[in-house]
Amino acid sequence: MRRHITPIAFGWVDDDTSVAPGWDRAQVERLARRLGYCIVWRDVHSALPVAEQARNTGADVVILPAPDHLGPLELNRVMDVADVETVLPRLSFARWSPVKTGR
C-alpha cells in the first residue's frame, strides 16, 4: 500500500503590511490549493521568526500575499529552508541550494 503525502505550505500574512488580512489569507489559501499544498498557518503566539516556524512545520514552501510581507533578511533566511511563492505579483523563488560554492 502506498501512502500519499501532500506537501505542506506555510501561510504568512504580515498584519502590519496587509490592508485586508482576511482577503490576503483567502488568496494565500487559494494559491496553496491550486498548487496542491496542504496549508499550515503561523502560530500567532509564537515569537519565532518565519523561517523557524516554516522549518518546524516541515513546510516545502512559504506562501505570501506579496513580496513585501517579508523583509529582505527574513526572506533570505526563509529561502534556506523552503521555496517561496507570492500571490500578487505571481512569483516563485526556489530555496537556496544546500551546496555552497567557493566564491
CSV table of N, CA, C and O in Angstrom, one decimal:
chain,number,residue,atom,x,y,z
A,1,MET,N,0.8,-1.2,0.0
A,1,MET,CA,0.0,0.0,0.0
A,1,MET,C,0.9,1.2,0.0
A,1,MET,O,1.8,1.4,0.8
A,2,ARG,N,0.6,2.2,-0.9
A,2,ARG,CA,1.4,3.4,-1.0
A,2,ARG,C,0.7,4.5,-0.2
A,2,ARG,O,-0.6,4.7,-0.3
A,3,ARG,N,1.4,5.3,0.5
A,3,ARG,CA,0.9,6.4,1.2
A,3,ARG,C,1.1,7.7,0.3
A,3,ARG,O,2.1,7.9,-0.2
A,4,HIS,N,0.0,8.5,0.2
A,4,HIS,CA,0.1,9.7,-0.5
A,4,HIS,C,0.4,10.8,0.5
A,4,HIS,O,-0.4,11.0,1.4
A,5,ILE,N,1.5,11.5,0.4
A,5,ILE,CA,1.8,12.6,1.3
A,5,ILE,C,1.7,13.9,0.6
A,5,ILE,O,2.3,14.1,-0.5
A,6,THR,N,0.8,14.7,1.1
A,6,THR,CA,0.6,16.1,0.5
A,6,THR,C,1.7,17.0,1.0
A,6,THR,O,1.9,17.1,2.2
A,7,PRO,N,2.3,17.8,0.1
A,7,PRO,CA,3.3,18.7,0.5
A,7,PRO,C,2.6,19.8,1.3
A,7,PRO,O,1.5,20.2,1.2
A,8,ILE,N,3.5,20.4,2.2
A,8,ILE,CA,3.0,21.4,3.2
A,8,ILE,C,3.4,22.8,2.7
A,8,ILE,O,4.6,23.1,2.4
A,9,ALA,N,2.4,23.8,2.8
A,9,ALA,CA,2.7,25.2,2.6
A,9,ALA,C,2.5,25.9,3.9
A,9,ALA,O,1.5,25.6,4.6
A,10,PHE,N,3.4,26.8,4.2
A,10,PHE,CA,3.3,27.6,5.4
A,10,PHE,C,2.8,29.0,4.9
A,10,PHE,O,3.4,29.7,4.1
A,11,GLY,N,1.6,29.3,5.4
A,11,GLY,CA,1.0,30.6,5.0
A,11,GLY,C,1.4,31.7,5.9
A,11,GLY,O,1.4,31.6,7.1
A,12,TRP,N,1.8,32.8,5.3
A,12,TRP,CA,2.3,34.0,6.1
A,12,TRP,C,1.6,35.3,5.6
A,12,TRP,O,1.8,35.6,4.4
A,13,VAL,N,0.9,36.0,6.4
A,13,VAL,CA,0.4,37.3,6.1
A,13,VAL,C,0.8,38.2,7.2
A,13,VAL,O,0.5,38.0,8.4
A,14,ASP,N,1.6,39.2,6.9
A,14,ASP,CA,2.1,40.2,7.9
A,14,ASP,C,1.0,41.2,8.1
A,14,ASP,O,0.6,42.0,7.2
A,15,ASP,N,0.4,41.1,9.3
A,15,ASP,CA,-0.8,42.0,9.6
A,15,ASP,C,-0.4,43.5,9.6
A,15,ASP,O,-1.3,44.3,9.4
A,16,ASP,N,0.9,43.8,9.8
A,16,ASP,CA,1.3,45.2,9.8
A,16,ASP,C,1.4,45.7,8.4
A,16,ASP,O,1.3,46.9,8.1
A,17,THR,N,1.6,44.9,7.4
A,17,THR,CA,1.7,45.2,6.0
A,17,THR,C,0.4,45.2,5.3
A,17,THR,O,0.1,46.0,4.4
A,18,SER,N,-0.4,44.2,5.6
A,18,SER,CA,-1.7,44.0,4.9
A,18,SER,C,-2.8,45.0,5.3
A,18,SER,O,-2.9,45.4,6.4
A,19,VAL,N,-3.4,45.5,4.2
A,19,VAL,CA,-4.6,46.4,4.4
A,19,VAL,C,-5.9,45.6,4.5
A,19,VAL,O,-6.9,46.1,4.9
A,20,ALA,N,-5.8,44.3,4.1
A,20,ALA,CA,-7.0,43.5,4.2
A,20,ALA,C,-6.6,42.0,4.5
A,20,ALA,O,-6.5,41.2,3.6
A,21,PRO,N,-6.2,41.8,5.8
A,21,PRO,CA,-5.7,40.5,6.2
A,21,PRO,C,-6.6,39.3,5.8
A,21,PRO,O,-6.1,38.3,5.4
A,22,GLY,N,-7.9,39.4,5.9
A,22,GLY,CA,-8.8,38.3,5.6
A,22,GLY,C,-8.7,38.0,4.1
A,22,GLY,O,-8.7,36.8,3.7
A,23,TRP,N,-8.7,39.0,3.3
A,23,TRP,CA,-8.6,38.8,1.8
A,23,TRP,C,-7.2,38.2,1.5
A,23,TRP,O,-7.2,37.3,0.7
A,24,ASP,N,-6.2,38.7,2.1
A,24,ASP,CA,-4.8,38.2,1.8
A,24,ASP,C,-4.8,36.7,2.2
A,24,ASP,O,-4.2,35.9,1.5
A,25,ARG,N,-5.3,36.4,3.3
A,25,ARG,CA,-5.3,35.0,3.8
A,25,ARG,C,-6.1,34.1,2.8
A,25,ARG,O,-5.6,33.0,2.5
A,26,ALA,N,-7.2,34.6,2.3
A,26,ALA,CA,-8.0,33.8,1.4
A,26,ALA,C,-7.3,33.6,0.1
A,26,ALA,O,-7.3,32.5,-0.5
A,27,GLN,N,-6.5,34.6,-0.4
A,27,GLN,CA,-5.7,34.5,-1.6
A,27,GLN,C,-4.6,33.5,-1.4
A,27,GLN,O,-4.3,32.7,-2.3
A,28,VAL,N,-3.9,33.5,-0.2
A,28,VAL,CA,-2.9,32.6,0.0
A,28,VAL,C,-3.4,31.1,0.1
A,28,VAL,O,-2.8,30.2,-0.5
A,29,GLU,N,-4.6,30.9,0.7
A,29,GLU,CA,-5.2,29.6,0.7
A,29,GLU,C,-5.6,29.1,-0.7
A,29,GLU,O,-5.4,27.9,-1.0
A,30,ARG,N,-6.1,30.0,-1.5
A,30,ARG,CA,-6.5,29.7,-2.9
A,30,ARG,C,-5.3,29.2,-3.7
A,30,ARG,O,-5.3,28.2,-4.4
A,31,LEU,N,-4.1,30.0,-3.5
A,31,LEU,CA,-2.9,29.6,-4.3
A,31,LEU,C,-2.4,28.3,-3.8
A,31,LEU,O,-2.0,27.4,-4.6
A,32,ALA,N,-2.4,28.0,-2.5
A,32,ALA,CA,-1.9,26.8,-1.9
A,32,ALA,C,-2.7,25.6,-2.5
A,32,ALA,O,-2.2,24.6,-2.9
A,33,ARG,N,-4.0,25.8,-2.5
A,33,ARG,CA,-4.9,24.7,-3.0
A,33,ARG,C,-4.6,24.5,-4.5
A,33,ARG,O,-4.5,23.3,-5.0
A,34,ARG,N,-4.5,25.6,-5.3
A,34,ARG,CA,-4.2,25.4,-6.7
A,34,ARG,C,-2.9,24.7,-7.0
A,34,ARG,O,-2.8,24.0,-8.0
A,35,LEU,N,-1.9,25.0,-6.1
A,35,LEU,CA,-0.6,24.3,-6.3
A,35,LEU,C,-0.5,23.0,-5.7
A,35,LEU,O,0.5,22.3,-5.8
A,36,GLY,N,-1.6,22.5,-5.0
A,36,GLY,CA,-1.6,21.2,-4.4
A,36,GLY,C,-1.0,21.0,-3.1
A,36,GLY,O,-0.6,19.9,-2.7
A,37,TYR,N,-1.0,22.1,-2.3
A,37,TYR,CA,-0.4,22.1,-0.9
A,37,TYR,C,-1.5,22.0,0.1
A,37,TYR,O,-2.5,22.6,0.0
A,38,CYS,N,-1.1,21.4,1.2
A,38,CYS,CA,-1.9,21.5,2.5
A,38,CYS,C,-1.4,22.7,3.2
A,38,CYS,O,-0.2,22.7,3.5
A,39,ILE,N,-2.2,23.7,3.5
A,39,ILE,CA,-1.7,24.9,4.2
A,39,ILE,C,-1.7,24.8,5.7
A,39,ILE,O,-2.6,24.2,6.3
A,40,VAL,N,-0.6,25.3,6.3
A,40,VAL,CA,-0.5,25.4,7.7
A,40,VAL,C,-0.2,26.9,8.0
A,40,VAL,O,0.6,27.5,7.3
A,41,TRP,N,-0.9,27.4,9.0
A,41,TRP,CA,-0.8,28.9,9.3
A,41,TRP,C,0.1,29.1,10.5
A,41,TRP,O,0.3,28.2,11.3
A,42,ARG,N,0.7,30.2,10.6
A,42,ARG,CA,1.6,30.6,11.7
A,42,ARG,C,0.9,30.5,13.0
A,42,ARG,O,-0.3,30.7,13.1
A,43,ASP,N,1.7,30.3,14.0
A,43,ASP,CA,1.2,30.4,15.4
A,43,ASP,C,1.2,31.8,15.8
A,43,ASP,O,2.3,32.4,15.9
A,44,VAL,N,0.1,32.5,16.0
A,44,VAL,CA,0.1,33.9,16.3
A,44,VAL,C,0.7,34.2,17.6
A,44,VAL,O,1.1,35.4,17.9
A,45,HIS,N,0.9,33.3,18.5
A,45,HIS,CA,1.5,33.5,19.8
A,45,HIS,C,3.0,33.2,19.8
A,45,HIS,O,3.7,33.4,20.8
A,46,SER,N,3.5,32.7,18.7
A,46,SER,CA,5.0,32.4,18.6
A,46,SER,C,5.8,33.6,18.3
A,46,SER,O,5.5,34.5,17.6
A,47,ALA,N,6.9,33.7,19.0
A,47,ALA,CA,7.9,34.7,18.8
A,47,ALA,C,9.0,34.3,17.8
A,47,ALA,O,9.9,35.1,17.5
A,48,LEU,N,8.9,33.1,17.3
A,48,LEU,CA,9.9,32.6,16.3
A,48,LEU,C,9.8,33.3,15.0
A,48,LEU,O,8.7,33.7,14.6
A,49,PRO,N,10.9,33.6,14.3
A,49,PRO,CA,10.8,34.2,13.0
A,49,PRO,C,10.2,33.2,12.0
A,49,PRO,O,10.0,32.0,12.3
A,50,VAL,N,9.8,33.7,10.9
A,50,VAL,CA,9.0,33.0,9.9
A,50,VAL,C,9.8,31.7,9.4
A,50,VAL,O,9.3,30.6,9.3
A,51,ALA,N,11.1,31.9,9.2
A,51,ALA,CA,11.9,30.8,8.8
A,51,ALA,C,11.9,29.6,9.7
A,51,ALA,O,11.8,28.4,9.4
A,52,GLU,N,12.0,29.9,11.0
A,52,GLU,CA,12.0,28.9,12.0
A,52,GLU,C,10.6,28.2,12.1
A,52,GLU,O,10.5,27.0,12.3
A,53,GLN,N,9.5,29.0,12.0
A,53,GLN,CA,8.2,28.4,12.1
A,53,GLN,C,8.0,27.5,10.9
A,53,GLN,O,7.4,26.4,11.0
A,54,ALA,N,8.4,27.9,9.7
A,54,ALA,CA,8.3,27.1,8.5
A,54,ALA,C,9.1,25.8,8.6
A,54,ALA,O,8.6,24.7,8.3
A,55,ARG,N,10.3,25.9,9.2
A,55,ARG,CA,11.1,24.7,9.4
A,55,ARG,C,10.4,23.8,10.4
A,55,ARG,O,10.4,22.6,10.1
A,56,ASN,N,9.9,24.3,11.4
A,56,ASN,CA,9.2,23.5,12.5
A,56,ASN,C,8.0,22.8,11.9
A,56,ASN,O,7.6,21.7,12.4
A,57,THR,N,7.3,23.3,10.9
A,57,THR,CA,6.1,22.7,10.4
A,57,THR,C,6.5,21.7,9.3
A,57,THR,O,5.6,21.0,8.8
A,58,GLY,N,7.8,21.7,8.8
A,58,GLY,CA,8.2,20.9,7.7
A,58,GLY,C,7.7,21.4,6.4
A,58,GLY,O,7.5,20.6,5.5
A,59,ALA,N,7.5,22.7,6.3
A,59,ALA,CA,6.9,23.3,5.1
A,59,ALA,C,7.9,23.1,3.9
A,59,ALA,O,9.1,23.3,4.0
A,60,ASP,N,7.3,22.8,2.7
A,60,ASP,CA,8.0,22.8,1.5
A,60,ASP,C,8.1,24.2,0.8
A,60,ASP,O,9.0,24.5,0.1
A,61,VAL,N,7.1,25.0,1.2
A,61,VAL,CA,7.0,26.3,0.6
A,61,VAL,C,6.4,27.3,1.6
A,61,VAL,O,5.6,26.8,2.4
A,62,VAL,N,6.8,28.5,1.5
A,62,VAL,CA,6.1,29.6,2.3
A,62,VAL,C,5.4,30.4,1.2
A,62,VAL,O,5.9,30.9,0.2
A,63,ILE,N,4.1,30.6,1.5
A,63,ILE,CA,3.2,31.4,0.5
A,63,ILE,C,2.9,32.8,1.2
A,63,ILE,O,2.4,32.8,2.3
A,64,LEU,N,3.1,33.8,0.4
A,64,LEU,CA,2.9,35.2,0.9
A,64,LEU,C,1.9,35.9,-0.1
A,64,LEU,O,1.9,35.6,-1.2
A,65,PRO,N,1.1,36.8,0.4
A,65,PRO,CA,0.3,37.6,-0.5
A,65,PRO,C,1.1,38.5,-1.5
A,65,PRO,O,0.7,38.6,-2.6
A,66,ALA,N,2.2,39.0,-1.0
A,66,ALA,CA,3.1,39.9,-1.8
A,66,ALA,C,4.5,39.8,-1.2
A,66,ALA,O,4.7,39.5,-0.1
A,67,PRO,N,5.5,40.2,-2.0
A,67,PRO,CA,6.9,40.1,-1.5
A,67,PRO,C,7.1,41.0,-0.3
A,67,PRO,O,8.0,40.7,0.5
A,68,ASP,N,6.4,42.1,-0.1
A,68,ASP,CA,6.7,43.0,1.0
A,68,ASP,C,6.2,42.5,2.3
A,68,ASP,O,6.3,43.1,3.3
A,69,HIS,N,5.6,41.3,2.4
A,69,HIS,CA,5.2,40.7,3.6
A,69,HIS,C,6.4,40.1,4.4
A,69,HIS,O,6.2,39.7,5.6
A,70,LEU,N,7.6,40.0,3.8
A,70,LEU,CA,8.8,39.6,4.5
A,70,LEU,C,9.9,40.6,4.1
A,70,LEU,O,10.0,41.0,2.9
A,71,GLY,N,10.7,41.0,5.1
A,71,GLY,CA,11.8,41.8,4.8
A,71,GLY,C,12.9,41.0,4.1
A,71,GLY,O,12.9,39.8,4.1
A,72,PRO,N,13.9,41.7,3.5
A,72,PRO,CA,14.9,41.0,2.7
A,72,PRO,C,15.7,40.0,3.5
A,72,PRO,O,16.1,38.9,3.0
A,73,LEU,N,16.1,40.3,4.8
A,73,LEU,CA,16.8,39.4,5.6
A,73,LEU,C,16.1,38.2,5.9
A,73,LEU,O,16.6,37.0,5.9
A,74,GLU,N,14.8,38.4,6.3
A,74,GLU,CA,14.0,37.2,6.6
A,74,GLU,C,13.7,36.4,5.4
A,74,GLU,O,13.6,35.1,5.5
A,75,LEU,N,13.5,37.0,4.3
A,75,LEU,CA,13.3,36.3,3.0
A,75,LEU,C,14.5,35.4,2.7
A,75,LEU,O,14.4,34.2,2.4
A,76,ASN,N,15.7,35.9,2.9
A,76,ASN,CA,16.9,35.2,2.8
A,76,ASN,C,16.9,33.9,3.7
A,76,ASN,O,17.3,32.8,3.3
A,77,ARG,N,16.5,34.1,4.9
A,77,ARG,CA,16.5,33.0,5.9
A,77,ARG,C,15.4,32.0,5.5
A,77,ARG,O,15.7,30.8,5.6
A,78,VAL,N,14.3,32.4,5.0
A,78,VAL,CA,13.2,31.5,4.6
A,78,VAL,C,13.7,30.7,3.4
A,78,VAL,O,13.5,29.5,3.4
A,79,MET,N,14.4,31.3,2.5
A,79,MET,CA,14.9,30.6,1.3
A,79,MET,C,16.0,29.5,1.7
A,79,MET,O,16.3,28.7,0.8
A,80,ASP,N,16.5,29.5,2.9
A,80,ASP,CA,17.4,28.4,3.3
A,80,ASP,C,16.6,27.2,3.6
A,80,ASP,O,17.2,26.1,3.6
A,81,VAL,N,15.3,27.3,3.9
A,81,VAL,CA,14.5,26.1,4.4
A,81,VAL,C,13.3,25.8,3.4
A,81,VAL,O,12.8,24.7,3.5
A,82,ALA,N,12.9,26.7,2.6
A,82,ALA,CA,11.7,26.4,1.8
A,82,ALA,C,11.7,27.3,0.5
A,82,ALA,O,12.3,28.4,0.5
A,83,ASP,N,10.9,26.9,-0.4
A,83,ASP,CA,10.6,27.7,-1.6
A,83,ASP,C,9.7,28.8,-1.1
A,83,ASP,O,9.1,28.7,-0.1
A,84,VAL,N,9.6,29.9,-1.9
A,84,VAL,CA,8.7,31.0,-1.6
A,84,VAL,C,7.8,31.3,-2.8
A,84,VAL,O,8.3,31.3,-4.0
A,85,GLU,N,6.5,31.4,-2.6
A,85,GLU,CA,5.5,31.8,-3.7
A,85,GLU,C,4.8,33.0,-3.2
A,85,GLU,O,4.5,33.1,-2.0
A,86,THR,N,4.5,33.9,-4.1
A,86,THR,CA,3.7,35.1,-3.8
A,86,THR,C,2.5,35.1,-4.7
A,86,THR,O,2.6,34.7,-5.9
A,87,VAL,N,1.4,35.6,-4.2
A,87,VAL,CA,0.2,35.7,-4.9
A,87,VAL,C,0.2,36.8,-5.9
A,87,VAL,O,-0.1,36.6,-7.1
A,88,LEU,N,0.5,38.0,-5.5
A,88,LEU,CA,0.5,39.2,-6.4
A,88,LEU,C,1.7,40.1,-6.1
A,88,LEU,O,1.8,40.6,-5.0
A,89,PRO,N,2.6,40.3,-7.0
A,89,PRO,CA,2.6,39.6,-8.3
A,89,PRO,C,2.9,38.1,-8.2
A,89,PRO,O,3.5,37.7,-7.2
A,90,ARG,N,2.5,37.3,-9.1
A,90,ARG,CA,2.7,35.9,-9.1
A,90,ARG,C,4.1,35.6,-9.3
A,90,ARG,O,4.6,35.7,-10.4
A,91,LEU,N,4.9,35.2,-8.2
A,91,LEU,CA,6.3,34.9,-8.3
A,91,LEU,C,6.6,33.7,-7.6
A,91,LEU,O,5.9,33.3,-6.6
A,92,SER,N,7.7,33.0,-8.1
A,92,SER,CA,8.2,31.8,-7.4
A,92,SER,C,9.7,31.9,-7.2
A,92,SER,O,10.4,32.4,-8.1
A,93,PHE,N,10.1,31.6,-6.0
A,93,PHE,CA,11.6,31.7,-5.7
A,93,PHE,C,11.9,30.3,-5.1
A,93,PHE,O,11.4,29.8,-4.1
A,94,ALA,N,12.9,29.7,-5.7
A,94,ALA,CA,13.4,28.4,-5.3
A,94,ALA,C,14.3,28.6,-4.1
A,94,ALA,O,15.1,29.5,-4.0
A,95,ARG,N,14.2,27.6,-3.1
A,95,ARG,CA,15.1,27.7,-1.9
A,95,ARG,C,16.6,27.7,-2.4
A,95,ARG,O,16.9,27.2,-3.5
A,96,TRP,N,17.4,28.2,-1.5
A,96,TRP,CA,18.8,28.2,-1.9
A,96,TRP,C,19.3,26.8,-1.9
A,96,TRP,O,18.9,25.9,-1.2
A,97,SER,N,20.3,26.5,-2.8
A,97,SER,CA,20.9,25.2,-2.9
A,97,SER,C,21.7,24.9,-1.6
A,97,SER,O,22.4,25.8,-1.1
A,98,PRO,N,21.6,23.7,-1.1
A,98,PRO,CA,22.5,23.4,0.0
A,98,PRO,C,24.0,23.3,-0.3
A,98,PRO,O,24.8,23.2,0.6
A,99,VAL,N,24.3,23.2,-1.6
A,99,VAL,CA,25.7,23.1,-2.0
A,99,VAL,C,26.3,24.5,-2.0
A,99,VAL,O,25.8,25.4,-2.8
A,100,LYS,N,27.3,24.7,-1.3
A,100,LYS,CA,28.0,26.0,-1.2
A,100,LYS,C,29.1,26.1,-2.3
A,100,LYS,O,29.8,25.1,-2.4
A,101,THR,N,29.1,27.2,-3.0
A,101,THR,CA,30.2,27.4,-4.0
A,101,THR,C,31.4,28.1,-3.3
A,101,THR,O,31.2,28.7,-2.3
A,102,GLY,N,32.5,28.0,-3.9
A,102,GLY,CA,33.7,28.6,-3.3
A,102,GLY,C,33.9,30.1,-3.7
A,102,GLY,O,35.0,30.6,-3.6
A,103,ARG,N,32.9,30.8,-4.1
A,103,ARG,CA,33.1,32.2,-4.4
A,103,ARG,C,33.1,33.1,-3.2
A,103,ARG,O,32.5,33.0,-2.2
